[in-house]
mmCIF file of N, CA and C in Angstrom:
data_model
loop_
_atom_site.group_PDB
_atom_site.id
_atom_site.type_symbol
_atom_site.label_atom_id
_atom_site.label_comp_id
_atom_site.label_asym_id
_atom_site.label_seq_id
_atom_site.Cartn_x
_atom_site.Cartn_y
_atom_site.Cartn_z
ATOM 1 N N UNK Y 81 139.400 77.628 109.084
ATOM 2 C CA UNK Y 81 138.288 78.006 110.040
ATOM 3 C C UNK Y 81 137.149 77.019 109.822
ATOM 4 N N UNK Y 82 136.849 76.506 110.973
ATOM 5 C CA UNK Y 82 135.750 75.559 110.815
ATOM 6 C C UNK Y 82 134.216 76.250 111.024
ATOM 7 N N UNK Y 83 133.205 75.493 110.826
ATOM 8 C CA UNK Y 83 131.921 76.137 110.799
ATOM 9 C C UNK Y 83 131.391 76.555 112.168
ATOM 10 N N UNK Y 84 131.799 75.713 113.184
ATOM 11 C CA UNK Y 84 131.533 76.188 114.605
ATOM 12 C C UNK Y 84 132.006 77.472 114.940
ATOM 13 N N UNK Y 85 133.407 77.647 114.638
ATOM 14 C CA UNK Y 85 134.052 78.926 114.956
ATOM 15 C C UNK Y 85 133.430 79.937 114.220
ATOM 16 N N UNK Y 86 133.102 79.848 113.041
ATOM 17 C CA UNK Y 86 132.391 80.854 112.129
ATOM 18 C C UNK Y 86 131.126 81.306 112.812
ATOM 19 N N UNK Y 87 130.232 80.377 113.301
ATOM 20 C CA UNK Y 87 128.937 80.654 113.792
ATOM 21 C C UNK Y 87 129.270 81.352 115.217
ATOM 22 N N UNK Y 88 130.043 80.910 116.044
ATOM 23 C CA UNK Y 88 130.367 81.592 117.410
ATOM 24 C C UNK Y 88 130.792 83.066 117.092
ATOM 25 N N UNK Y 89 131.808 83.215 116.164
ATOM 26 C CA UNK Y 89 132.216 84.614 115.907
ATOM 27 C C UNK Y 89 131.193 85.480 115.326
ATOM 28 N N UNK Y 90 130.307 84.879 114.576
ATOM 29 C CA UNK Y 90 129.246 85.669 113.883
ATOM 30 C C UNK Y 90 128.217 86.191 114.943
ATOM 31 N N UNK Y 91 127.999 85.350 115.834
ATOM 32 C CA UNK Y 91 126.909 85.693 116.877
ATOM 33 C C UNK Y 91 127.570 86.602 117.815
ATOM 34 N N UNK Y 92 128.827 86.552 118.100
ATOM 35 C CA UNK Y 92 129.569 87.559 118.956
ATOM 36 C C UNK Y 92 129.618 88.941 118.253
ATOM 37 N N UNK Y 93 129.796 88.932 116.967
ATOM 38 C CA UNK Y 93 129.909 90.160 116.273
ATOM 39 C C UNK Y 93 128.483 90.885 116.272
ATOM 40 N N UNK Y 94 127.448 89.995 115.935
ATOM 41 C CA UNK Y 94 125.998 90.569 115.914
ATOM 42 C C UNK Y 94 125.540 91.088 117.384
ATOM 43 N N UNK Y 95 126.278 90.554 118.477
ATOM 44 C CA UNK Y 95 125.792 91.025 119.702
ATOM 45 C C UNK Y 95 126.529 92.216 120.187
ATOM 46 N N UNK Y 96 127.860 92.335 119.912
ATOM 47 C CA UNK Y 96 128.780 93.275 120.486
ATOM 48 C C UNK Y 96 129.312 94.219 119.618
ATOM 49 N N UNK Y 97 129.421 94.059 118.289
ATOM 50 C CA UNK Y 97 130.080 94.881 117.374
ATOM 51 C C UNK Y 97 129.074 95.636 116.476
ATOM 52 N N UNK Y 98 127.931 95.178 116.308
ATOM 53 C CA UNK Y 98 126.955 95.851 115.347
ATOM 54 C C UNK Y 98 126.194 96.910 116.183
ATOM 55 N N UNK Y 99 126.144 97.997 115.537
ATOM 56 C CA UNK Y 99 125.330 99.167 116.228
ATOM 57 C C UNK Y 99 123.837 98.984 115.620
ATOM 58 N N UNK Y 100 122.889 98.753 116.480
ATOM 59 C CA UNK Y 100 121.518 98.598 116.063
ATOM 60 C C UNK Y 100 120.727 99.803 116.204
ATOM 61 N N UNK Y 101 119.960 100.338 115.233
ATOM 62 C CA UNK Y 101 119.180 101.454 115.442
ATOM 63 C C UNK Y 101 118.061 101.355 116.507
ATOM 64 N N UNK Y 102 117.741 102.520 117.000
ATOM 65 C CA UNK Y 102 116.767 102.525 118.135
ATOM 66 C C UNK Y 102 115.396 102.201 117.505
ATOM 67 N N UNK Y 103 114.464 101.769 118.421
ATOM 68 C CA UNK Y 103 112.979 101.533 118.121
ATOM 69 C C UNK Y 103 112.418 102.608 117.511
ATOM 70 N N UNK Y 104 112.540 103.864 118.131
ATOM 71 C CA UNK Y 104 111.890 105.006 117.424
ATOM 72 C C UNK Y 104 112.372 105.377 116.137
ATOM 73 N N UNK Y 105 113.754 105.138 115.853
ATOM 74 C CA UNK Y 105 114.321 105.534 114.616
ATOM 75 C C UNK Y 105 113.684 104.509 113.492
ATOM 76 N N UNK Y 106 113.550 103.228 113.956
ATOM 77 C CA UNK Y 106 112.842 102.283 113.018
ATOM 78 C C UNK Y 106 111.521 102.583 112.724
ATOM 79 N N UNK Y 107 110.794 103.063 113.745
ATOM 80 C CA UNK Y 107 109.264 103.468 113.515
ATOM 81 C C UNK Y 107 109.287 104.595 112.549
ATOM 82 N N UNK Y 108 110.107 105.727 112.688
ATOM 83 C CA UNK Y 108 110.150 106.770 111.807
ATOM 84 C C UNK Y 108 110.562 106.501 110.437
ATOM 85 N N UNK Y 109 111.456 105.608 110.378
ATOM 86 C CA UNK Y 109 111.753 105.167 108.975
ATOM 87 C C UNK Y 109 110.755 104.344 108.334
ATOM 88 N N UNK Y 110 109.904 103.432 109.014
ATOM 89 C CA UNK Y 110 108.907 102.715 108.438
ATOM 90 C C UNK Y 110 107.700 103.671 108.073
ATOM 91 N N UNK Y 111 107.494 104.599 108.877
ATOM 92 C CA UNK Y 111 106.457 105.622 108.468
ATOM 93 C C UNK Y 111 106.859 106.387 107.139
ATOM 94 N N UNK Y 112 108.074 106.784 107.205
ATOM 95 C CA UNK Y 112 108.599 107.368 105.905
ATOM 96 C C UNK Y 112 108.421 106.549 104.667
ATOM 97 N N UNK Y 113 109.038 105.265 104.864
ATOM 98 C CA UNK Y 113 108.760 104.361 103.638
ATOM 99 C C UNK Y 113 107.345 104.254 103.172
ATOM 100 N N UNK Y 114 106.406 104.148 104.184
ATOM 101 C CA UNK Y 114 105.013 103.998 103.776
ATOM 102 C C UNK Y 114 104.458 105.192 103.163
ATOM 103 N N UNK Y 115 104.697 106.419 103.775
ATOM 104 C CA UNK Y 115 104.212 107.629 103.115
ATOM 105 C C UNK Y 115 104.829 107.859 101.671
ATOM 106 N N UNK Y 116 106.201 107.543 101.517
ATOM 107 C CA UNK Y 116 106.785 107.749 100.124
ATOM 108 C C UNK Y 116 106.231 106.794 99.167
ATOM 109 N N UNK Y 117 105.903 105.462 99.545
ATOM 110 C CA UNK Y 117 105.313 104.464 98.759
ATOM 111 C C UNK Y 117 103.812 105.038 98.308
ATOM 112 N N UNK Y 118 103.144 105.512 99.226
ATOM 113 C CA UNK Y 118 101.778 106.069 98.962
ATOM 114 C C UNK Y 118 101.795 107.067 97.938
ATOM 115 N N UNK Y 119 102.786 108.136 98.146
ATOM 116 C CA UNK Y 119 102.958 109.238 97.220
ATOM 117 C C UNK Y 119 103.336 108.804 95.860
ATOM 118 N N UNK Y 120 104.290 107.842 95.772
ATOM 119 C CA UNK Y 120 104.725 107.387 94.451
ATOM 120 C C UNK Y 120 103.626 106.535 93.817
ATOM 121 N N UNK Y 121 102.921 105.844 94.637
ATOM 122 C CA UNK Y 121 101.793 105.038 93.920
ATOM 123 C C UNK Y 121 100.689 105.967 93.425
ATOM 124 N N UNK Y 122 100.317 106.974 94.065
ATOM 125 C CA UNK Y 122 99.404 107.899 93.600
ATOM 126 C C UNK Y 122 99.925 108.661 92.420
ATOM 127 N N UNK Y 123 101.171 109.025 92.405
ATOM 128 C CA UNK Y 123 101.753 109.776 91.229
ATOM 129 C C UNK Y 123 101.679 108.779 90.083
ATOM 130 N N UNK Y 124 102.034 107.560 90.181
ATOM 131 C CA UNK Y 124 101.991 106.658 88.937
ATOM 132 C C UNK Y 124 100.698 106.396 88.581
ATOM 133 N N UNK Y 125 99.587 106.342 89.542
ATOM 134 C CA UNK Y 125 98.302 106.143 89.205
ATOM 135 C C UNK Y 125 97.656 107.393 88.468
ATOM 136 N N UNK Y 126 98.154 108.540 88.788
ATOM 137 C CA UNK Y 126 97.779 109.785 88.030
ATOM 138 C C UNK Y 126 98.197 109.632 86.563
ATOM 139 N N UNK Y 127 99.549 109.468 86.476
ATOM 140 C CA UNK Y 127 100.089 109.417 85.258
ATOM 141 C C UNK Y 127 99.539 108.331 84.399
ATOM 142 N N UNK Y 128 99.275 107.203 84.975
ATOM 143 C CA UNK Y 128 98.602 106.066 84.163
ATOM 144 C C UNK Y 128 97.237 106.460 83.654
ATOM 145 N N UNK Y 129 96.461 107.260 84.509
ATOM 146 C CA UNK Y 129 95.283 107.625 84.235
ATOM 147 C C UNK Y 129 95.186 108.677 83.049
ATOM 148 N N UNK Y 130 96.180 109.468 83.213
ATOM 149 C CA UNK Y 130 96.435 110.586 82.072
ATOM 150 C C UNK Y 130 96.744 109.893 80.750
ATOM 151 N N UNK Y 131 97.589 108.844 80.748
ATOM 152 C CA UNK Y 131 97.914 108.201 79.517
ATOM 153 C C UNK Y 131 96.809 107.341 78.910
ATOM 154 N N UNK Y 132 95.956 106.856 79.923
ATOM 155 C CA UNK Y 132 94.773 105.983 79.406
ATOM 156 C C UNK Y 132 93.691 106.971 78.848
ATOM 157 N N UNK Y 133 93.571 108.187 79.208
ATOM 158 C CA UNK Y 133 92.631 109.179 78.739
ATOM 159 C C UNK Y 133 93.230 109.651 77.371
ATOM 160 N N UNK Y 134 94.509 109.936 77.303
ATOM 161 C CA UNK Y 134 95.119 110.232 76.098
ATOM 162 C C UNK Y 134 94.982 109.288 75.050
ATOM 163 N N UNK Y 135 95.173 107.984 75.244
ATOM 164 C CA UNK Y 135 95.146 107.000 74.295
ATOM 165 C C UNK Y 135 93.741 106.822 73.923
ATOM 166 N N UNK Y 136 92.816 106.830 74.832
ATOM 167 C CA UNK Y 136 91.373 106.705 74.488
ATOM 168 C C UNK Y 136 90.842 107.826 73.503
ATOM 169 N N UNK Y 137 91.378 109.093 73.828
ATOM 170 C CA UNK Y 137 91.091 110.134 72.948
ATOM 171 C C UNK Y 137 91.669 109.930 71.635
ATOM 172 N N UNK Y 138 92.845 109.475 71.594
ATOM 173 C CA UNK Y 138 93.593 109.264 70.294
ATOM 174 C C UNK Y 138 92.933 108.172 69.483
ATOM 175 N N UNK Y 139 92.517 107.109 70.044
ATOM 176 C CA UNK Y 139 91.968 105.966 69.360
ATOM 177 C C UNK Y 139 90.521 106.321 68.905
ATOM 178 N N UNK Y 140 89.839 107.174 69.682
ATOM 179 C CA UNK Y 140 88.503 107.618 69.280
ATOM 180 C C UNK Y 140 88.577 108.656 67.910
ATOM 181 N N UNK Y 141 89.742 109.070 67.656
ATOM 182 C CA UNK Y 141 89.824 109.965 66.444
ATOM 183 C C UNK Y 141 89.778 108.951 65.089
ATOM 184 N N UNK Y 142 89.997 107.732 65.354
ATOM 185 C CA UNK Y 142 90.077 106.940 64.047
ATOM 186 C C UNK Y 142 88.825 105.938 63.970
#
């Protein structure tokens, strides 16, 4: 199999055999990823703040 044949078959497969998601599905998925990322970052920030306060309290004891 030569490179030209590989490229031609790859392009044909991408055009005719791959099922591409719809634009609205991609938008909904992107919004879901953004919301989930924000929730996880806020959760990690709250946990970090809690550990920071706990360690500050612990070090102030000594």
